[in-house]
Amino acid sequence: MNLRQLEVFHAVMRAGTVTGAARLLGVTQPSVSTVLKHCETQLRMPLFRRIGGRLHPTPEAEAILPDIEAIFARLDSVGRQLRDLKGGSIGTLSLAGAFPIANGYLAATVASFLAERPGVRIVLQALTSSELIDRVVSREVELGVGLEPVVHPEVETEVLVSSGVACVMRDDHPLAGQEEIAIGQLDGMSITTFLSRAPLRGYVDRALSDAGVVPHISVQVSMSMTGMALAYHGAGIALVEPFLLSTLPLPGLVARPLRPRIEMKTLLIRARSAPRSALMTRFVTHLRREVPRLLGS
């Protein structure tokens, strides 16, 4: 029995008549009769007996019915899965973010996305900028979220959000009571900021220099979280991304914006010409909606 014959047999078993089966399948009555007759001829045995205008299954038909019902149950399952995939409610998504992003608003966005789609599975990695680019290029990661600059011939980028480096400090620091910090006020202050090779360090140095501030950089770190921990323990002000504090407040620490602003752009990073799943498209839409809310921008 081919799939069409199985389909007609299943419909006749459900409806009990050729007319009913034709209605279920959306075809004409003669076409159902033709397929059924051809099927019985091929099998060299009757599947139905015609009594009083109805089709009564033979014992052989009853014997094969459970297996055929199982086939159509699987087909229904495939149909539901395809609809869910198209709707972005199931599937697996592979994401990576720079450390402060992955542990901050990207984690928060993944959680809210999953709350609406319990059938989705997500792999989320926190990586250095170079690792992130490598994973996107090799297509181990479908979407990366990192800070500019990103220059690589095999990736394409879109700006997700613009934000600024902030002063993170203990809530009992002398400057903690201000709504914003003028860069000139950092003159003579003990500062923790990024290593000299970090992309954002150039932005920090340039802003301090333009303001005529000779920085007293007491500690250099590779991760914003480390700078926040140092600030918490009294090592002065950390000039870092405040992403983590926006979504995971740490009691005793505050973040204050700088003026003038040290702007940084967060980028969506994808392999050039890579196909984009319906699930990914829906996640990016969700991310674009959630990030401004989480960052208060």
Tab-separated table of C-alpha atoms in Angstrom:
chain	number	residue	atom	x	y	z
A	1	MET	CA	0.000	0.000	0.000
A	2	ASN	CA	1.360	3.374	-0.963
A	3	LEU	CA	0.724	6.506	1.076
A	4	ARG	CA	-2.287	7.568	-0.993
A	5	GLN	CA	-3.886	4.145	-0.547
A	6	LEU	CA	-3.187	4.269	3.173
A	7	GLU	CA	-4.801	7.711	3.312
A	8	VAL	CA	-7.953	6.518	1.528
A	9	PHE	CA	-8.173	3.350	3.641
A	10	HIS	CA	-7.825	5.398	6.841
A	11	ALA	CA	-10.511	7.859	5.730
A	12	VAL	CA	-12.941	5.058	4.817
A	13	MET	CA	-12.357	3.396	8.183
A	14	ARG	CA	-13.145	6.687	9.912
A	15	ALA	CA	-16.181	7.616	7.812
A	16	GLY	CA	-17.703	4.214	7.044
A	17	THR	CA	-18.723	5.300	3.532
A	18	VAL	CA	-17.018	6.323	0.309
A	19	THR	CA	-18.955	9.588	0.338
A	20	GLY	CA	-17.805	10.372	3.881
A	21	ALA	CA	-14.202	9.475	3.075
A	22	ALA	CA	-14.281	11.731	0.009
A	23	ARG	CA	-15.578	14.579	2.176
A	24	LEU	CA	-12.768	14.044	4.727
A	25	LEU	CA	-10.125	14.048	2.012
A	26	GLY	CA	-11.614	16.896	-0.013
A	27	VAL	CA	-11.796	14.801	-3.205
A	28	THR	CA	-14.532	13.272	-5.365
A	29	GLN	CA	-16.346	10.046	-4.524
A	30	PRO	CA	-15.190	8.287	-7.733
A	31	SER	CA	-11.538	9.012	-6.972
A	32	VAL	CA	-11.872	7.346	-3.548
A	33	SER	CA	-13.615	4.326	-5.092
A	34	THR	CA	-10.891	4.036	-7.753
A	35	VAL	CA	-8.009	4.136	-5.247
A	36	LEU	CA	-9.733	1.649	-2.952
A	37	LYS	CA	-10.497	-0.773	-5.778
A	38	HIS	CA	-6.916	-0.552	-7.085
A	39	CYS	CA	-5.565	-1.164	-3.582
A	40	GLU	CA	-7.684	-4.309	-3.066
A	41	THR	CA	-6.626	-5.551	-6.502
A	42	GLN	CA	-2.962	-5.098	-5.628
A	43	LEU	CA	-3.379	-6.814	-2.274
A	44	ARG	CA	-5.474	-9.608	-3.822
A	45	MET	CA	-7.879	-9.515	-0.900
A	46	PRO	CA	-10.917	-7.434	0.020
A	47	LEU	CA	-10.622	-4.805	2.717
A	48	PHE	CA	-14.320	-3.943	2.908
A	49	ARG	CA	-17.655	-5.639	2.302
A	50	ARG	CA	-20.410	-3.472	0.810
A	51	ILE	CA	-23.585	-3.897	2.835
A	52	GLY	CA	-26.547	-1.500	2.700
A	53	GLY	CA	-24.589	1.410	1.270
A	54	ARG	CA	-21.890	1.182	3.934
A	55	LEU	CA	-18.436	-0.334	3.900
A	56	HIS	CA	-17.776	-2.889	6.623
A	57	PRO	CA	-14.109	-3.703	7.248
A	58	THR	CA	-12.941	-7.260	6.840
A	59	PRO	CA	-10.919	-8.959	9.614
A	60	GLU	CA	-7.793	-8.218	7.543
A	61	ALA	CA	-8.647	-4.524	7.488
A	62	GLU	CA	-9.203	-4.555	11.251
A	63	ALA	CA	-5.831	-6.264	11.700
A	64	ILE	CA	-3.839	-3.582	9.877
A	65	LEU	CA	-5.787	-0.618	11.279
A	66	PRO	CA	-3.674	-0.075	14.456
A	67	ASP	CA	-0.445	0.201	12.460
A	68	ILE	CA	-2.025	2.562	9.944
A	69	GLU	CA	-3.480	4.734	12.712
A	70	ALA	CA	0.035	4.915	14.208
A	71	ILE	CA	1.368	6.142	10.842
A	72	PHE	CA	-1.206	8.941	10.688
A	73	ALA	CA	-0.614	9.862	14.308
A	74	ARG	CA	3.045	10.364	13.414
A	75	LEU	CA	2.081	12.421	10.360
A	76	ASP	CA	-0.131	14.601	12.557
A	77	SER	CA	2.787	15.016	14.939
A	78	VAL	CA	5.056	16.084	12.074
A	79	GLY	CA	2.431	18.584	10.950
A	80	ARG	CA	2.192	20.080	14.443
A	81	GLN	CA	5.976	20.226	14.680
A	82	LEU	CA	6.222	22.058	11.356
A	83	ARG	CA	3.580	24.554	12.483
A	84	ASP	CA	5.450	25.087	15.757
A	85	LEU	CA	8.766	25.512	13.948
A	86	LYS	CA	7.191	28.050	11.625
A	87	GLY	CA	5.698	29.829	14.625
A	88	GLY	CA	8.975	29.773	16.563
A	89	SER	CA	7.522	27.868	19.531
A	90	ILE	CA	9.885	24.875	19.375
A	91	GLY	CA	13.432	24.221	18.218
A	92	THR	CA	16.964	24.823	19.426
A	93	LEU	CA	18.765	28.143	19.379
A	94	SER	CA	22.511	28.616	19.840
A	95	LEU	CA	23.553	32.006	21.237
A	96	ALA	CA	26.735	33.584	22.525
A	97	GLY	CA	27.361	36.883	24.225
A	98	ALA	CA	30.336	38.847	25.482
A	99	PHE	CA	30.701	38.167	29.213
A	100	PRO	CA	28.831	41.196	30.643
A	101	ILE	CA	26.082	40.848	28.036
A	102	ALA	CA	25.587	37.079	28.361
A	103	ASN	CA	25.422	37.315	32.144
A	104	GLY	CA	23.248	40.430	32.061
A	105	TYR	CA	20.429	41.343	29.719
A	106	LEU	CA	20.958	38.439	27.305
A	107	ALA	CA	20.308	35.945	30.112
A	108	ALA	CA	17.244	37.933	31.195
A	109	THR	CA	15.922	38.024	27.620
A	110	VAL	CA	16.466	34.286	27.121
A	111	ALA	CA	14.510	33.612	30.321
A	112	SER	CA	11.515	35.716	29.238
A	113	PHE	CA	11.617	34.200	25.730
A	114	LEU	CA	11.526	30.662	27.165
A	115	ALA	CA	8.661	31.559	29.506
A	116	GLU	CA	6.459	32.021	26.429
A	117	ARG	CA	7.899	29.003	24.553
A	118	PRO	CA	8.477	26.019	26.875
A	119	GLY	CA	9.235	23.776	23.885
A	120	VAL	CA	12.332	25.783	22.890
A	121	ARG	CA	15.842	24.762	23.924
A	122	ILE	CA	18.656	27.338	24.026
A	123	VAL	CA	22.431	27.031	24.270
A	124	LEU	CA	23.882	30.249	25.732
A	125	GLN	CA	27.639	30.791	25.974
A	126	ALA	CA	29.572	33.637	27.597
A	127	LEU	CA	32.736	34.241	25.555
A	128	THR	CA	35.516	36.702	24.919
A	129	SER	CA	35.090	38.890	21.841
A	130	SER	CA	37.529	36.844	19.762
A	131	GLU	CA	35.962	33.542	20.804
A	132	LEU	CA	32.523	34.892	19.973
A	133	ILE	CA	33.552	35.840	16.425
A	134	ASP	CA	35.212	32.461	15.893
A	135	ARG	CA	32.087	30.561	16.973
A	136	VAL	CA	29.848	32.657	14.722
A	137	VAL	CA	32.167	32.196	11.720
A	138	SER	CA	32.288	28.414	12.257
A	139	ARG	CA	28.476	28.464	12.639
A	140	GLU	CA	28.656	26.790	16.032
A	141	VAL	CA	26.657	29.805	17.183
A	142	GLU	CA	23.698	31.164	15.211
A	143	LEU	CA	23.751	34.600	16.844
A	144	GLY	CA	26.420	36.482	18.739
A	145	VAL	CA	25.860	39.631	20.800
A	146	GLY	CA	28.996	41.659	21.447
A	147	LEU	CA	30.526	45.099	21.634
A	148	GLU	CA	32.030	47.036	18.772
A	149	PRO	CA	34.388	47.079	16.996
A	150	VAL	CA	33.802	43.873	15.022
A	151	VAL	CA	35.659	43.600	11.732
A	152	HIS	CA	35.640	40.253	9.960
A	153	PRO	CA	34.866	39.512	6.301
A	154	GLU	CA	32.710	36.490	7.158
A	155	VAL	CA	30.302	38.164	9.562
A	156	GLU	CA	27.655	40.841	9.293
A	157	THR	CA	26.547	43.078	12.124
A	158	GLU	CA	23.563	45.196	13.159
A	159	VAL	CA	23.432	47.665	16.025
A	160	LEU	CA	21.251	46.351	18.829
A	161	VAL	CA	21.599	49.223	21.303
A	162	SER	CA	23.860	52.169	22.108
A	163	SER	CA	24.859	52.610	25.721
A	164	GLY	CA	27.682	54.052	27.771
A	165	VAL	CA	30.496	53.115	30.107
A	166	ALA	CA	29.450	53.913	33.664
A	167	CYS	CA	31.013	54.571	37.054
A	168	VAL	CA	30.281	51.588	39.290
A	169	MET	CA	30.975	52.212	42.976
A	170	ARG	CA	29.866	51.408	46.469
A	171	ASP	CA	26.730	53.187	47.548
A	172	ASP	CA	28.733	54.933	50.316
A	173	HIS	CA	31.288	56.391	47.879
A	174	PRO	CA	31.432	60.233	47.965
A	175	LEU	CA	30.160	60.441	44.361
A	176	ALA	CA	27.402	57.828	44.746
A	177	GLY	CA	24.765	60.432	45.631
A	178	GLN	CA	25.027	62.163	42.247
A	179	GLU	CA	22.742	61.258	39.354
A	180	GLU	CA	25.662	61.458	36.929
A	181	ILE	CA	29.406	61.924	37.152
A	182	ALA	CA	31.359	64.518	35.188
A	183	ILE	CA	34.563	62.950	33.871
A	184	GLY	CA	36.570	65.795	35.393
A	185	GLN	CA	35.470	64.625	38.844
A	186	LEU	CA	37.516	61.463	38.373
A	187	ASP	CA	40.783	63.394	38.546
A	188	GLY	CA	42.790	61.931	41.404
A	189	MET	CA	40.278	59.127	42.026
A	190	SER	CA	41.354	55.501	42.230
A	191	ILE	CA	40.016	53.856	39.063
A	192	THR	CA	39.591	50.272	37.925
A	193	THR	CA	39.111	49.771	34.206
A	194	PHE	CA	39.901	47.464	31.319
A	195	LEU	CA	43.239	46.032	30.248
A	196	SER	CA	45.042	48.117	27.662
A	197	ARG	CA	44.330	45.531	24.908
A	198	ALA	CA	40.565	45.522	25.562
A	199	PRO	CA	38.531	47.276	22.812
A	200	LEU	CA	36.779	49.617	25.251
A	201	ARG	CA	39.993	50.762	26.928
A	202	GLY	CA	40.763	53.082	24.016
A	203	TYR	CA	37.379	54.781	24.457
A	204	VAL	CA	38.026	55.271	28.191
A	205	ASP	CA	41.545	56.642	27.701
A	206	ARG	CA	40.393	59.044	24.993
A	207	ALA	CA	37.557	60.412	27.124
A	208	LEU	CA	39.825	60.945	30.140
A	209	SER	CA	42.445	62.629	27.975
A	210	ASP	CA	39.874	64.950	26.331
A	211	ALA	CA	38.711	65.997	29.813
A	212	GLY	CA	42.298	66.680	30.915
A	213	VAL	CA	42.109	63.957	33.551
A	214	VAL	CA	45.319	62.153	34.455
A	215	PRO	CA	43.888	58.845	35.601
A	216	HIS	CA	45.082	56.952	38.636
A	217	ILE	CA	44.340	53.479	37.282
A	218	SER	CA	44.985	51.236	40.239
A	219	VAL	CA	43.675	47.966	38.721
A	220	GLN	CA	43.208	46.716	35.162
A	221	VAL	CA	40.750	43.896	34.545
A	222	SER	CA	39.597	41.738	31.645
A	223	MET	CA	35.977	41.433	32.804
A	224	SER	CA	33.501	44.025	34.031
A	225	MET	CA	32.382	41.679	36.804
A	226	THR	CA	35.881	41.724	38.254
A	227	GLY	CA	35.863	45.514	38.250
A	228	MET	CA	32.502	45.515	40.030
A	229	ALA	CA	33.807	43.098	42.652
A	230	LEU	CA	36.799	45.379	43.260
A	231	ALA	CA	34.489	48.390	43.616
A	232	TYR	CA	32.324	46.442	46.055
A	233	HIS	CA	35.368	45.718	48.197
A	234	GLY	CA	36.370	49.378	48.287
A	235	ALA	CA	38.911	49.647	45.477
A	236	GLY	CA	37.426	52.908	44.185
A	237	ILE	CA	35.420	53.424	40.993
A	238	ALA	CA	35.128	50.862	38.214
A	239	LEU	CA	34.787	52.338	34.715
A	240	VAL	CA	33.020	49.406	33.048
A	241	GLU	CA	29.855	48.387	31.218
A	242	PRO	CA	26.951	48.471	33.685
A	243	PHE	CA	24.990	45.747	31.864
A	244	LEU	CA	25.125	43.239	34.698
A	245	LEU	CA	23.806	45.673	37.304
A	246	SER	CA	20.879	46.529	35.030
A	247	THR	CA	19.458	43.015	35.257
A	248	LEU	CA	21.123	41.522	38.333
A	249	PRO	CA	21.371	44.245	40.992
A	250	LEU	CA	24.141	43.719	43.529
A	251	PRO	CA	23.280	45.207	46.942
A	252	GLY	CA	25.766	47.867	47.948
A	253	LEU	CA	26.754	48.833	44.384
A	254	VAL	CA	25.424	51.627	42.185
A	255	ALA	CA	26.101	52.656	38.590
A	256	ARG	CA	26.168	56.311	37.560
A	257	PRO	CA	26.398	57.528	33.949
A	258	LEU	CA	29.372	59.591	32.846
A	259	ARG	CA	29.212	62.989	31.197
A	260	PRO	CA	30.300	63.384	28.511
A	261	ARG	CA	29.160	59.916	27.605
A	262	ILE	CA	31.658	57.222	26.611
A	263	GLU	CA	29.437	55.599	24.030
A	264	MET	CA	29.607	51.973	23.004
A	265	LYS	CA	27.462	50.023	20.595
A	266	THR	CA	26.248	46.488	21.133
A	267	LEU	CA	26.047	44.476	17.922
A	268	LEU	CA	24.118	41.481	16.675
A	269	ILE	CA	26.702	39.311	14.935
A	270	ARG	CA	25.828	36.616	12.388
A	271	ALA	CA	27.680	34.615	9.781
A	272	ARG	CA	27.326	36.312	6.437
A	273	SER	CA	24.711	34.637	4.198
A	274	ALA	CA	23.826	32.088	6.891
A	275	PRO	CA	20.150	31.037	6.797
A	276	ARG	CA	18.000	32.508	9.563
A	277	SER	CA	15.486	30.248	11.235
A	278	ALA	CA	11.994	31.404	12.148
A	279	LEU	CA	12.963	30.835	15.784
A	280	MET	CA	15.993	33.121	15.456
A	281	THR	CA	13.924	35.838	13.803
A	282	ARG	CA	11.427	35.732	16.658
A	283	PHE	CA	14.188	35.805	19.264
A	284	VAL	CA	15.827	38.864	17.707
A	285	THR	CA	12.452	40.643	17.678
A	286	HIS	CA	12.025	39.768	21.359
A	287	LEU	CA	15.584	40.891	22.132
A	288	ARG	CA	15.094	44.262	20.428
A	289	ARG	CA	11.943	44.827	22.463
A	290	GLU	CA	13.377	43.715	25.811
A	291	VAL	CA	16.843	45.282	25.866
A	292	PRO	CA	15.747	48.950	25.980
A	293	ARG	CA	13.337	48.066	28.762
A	294	LEU	CA	15.972	46.198	30.767
A	295	LEU	CA	18.579	48.912	30.314
A	296	GLY	CA	16.083	51.682	31.020
A	297	SER	CA	16.806	53.395	27.706
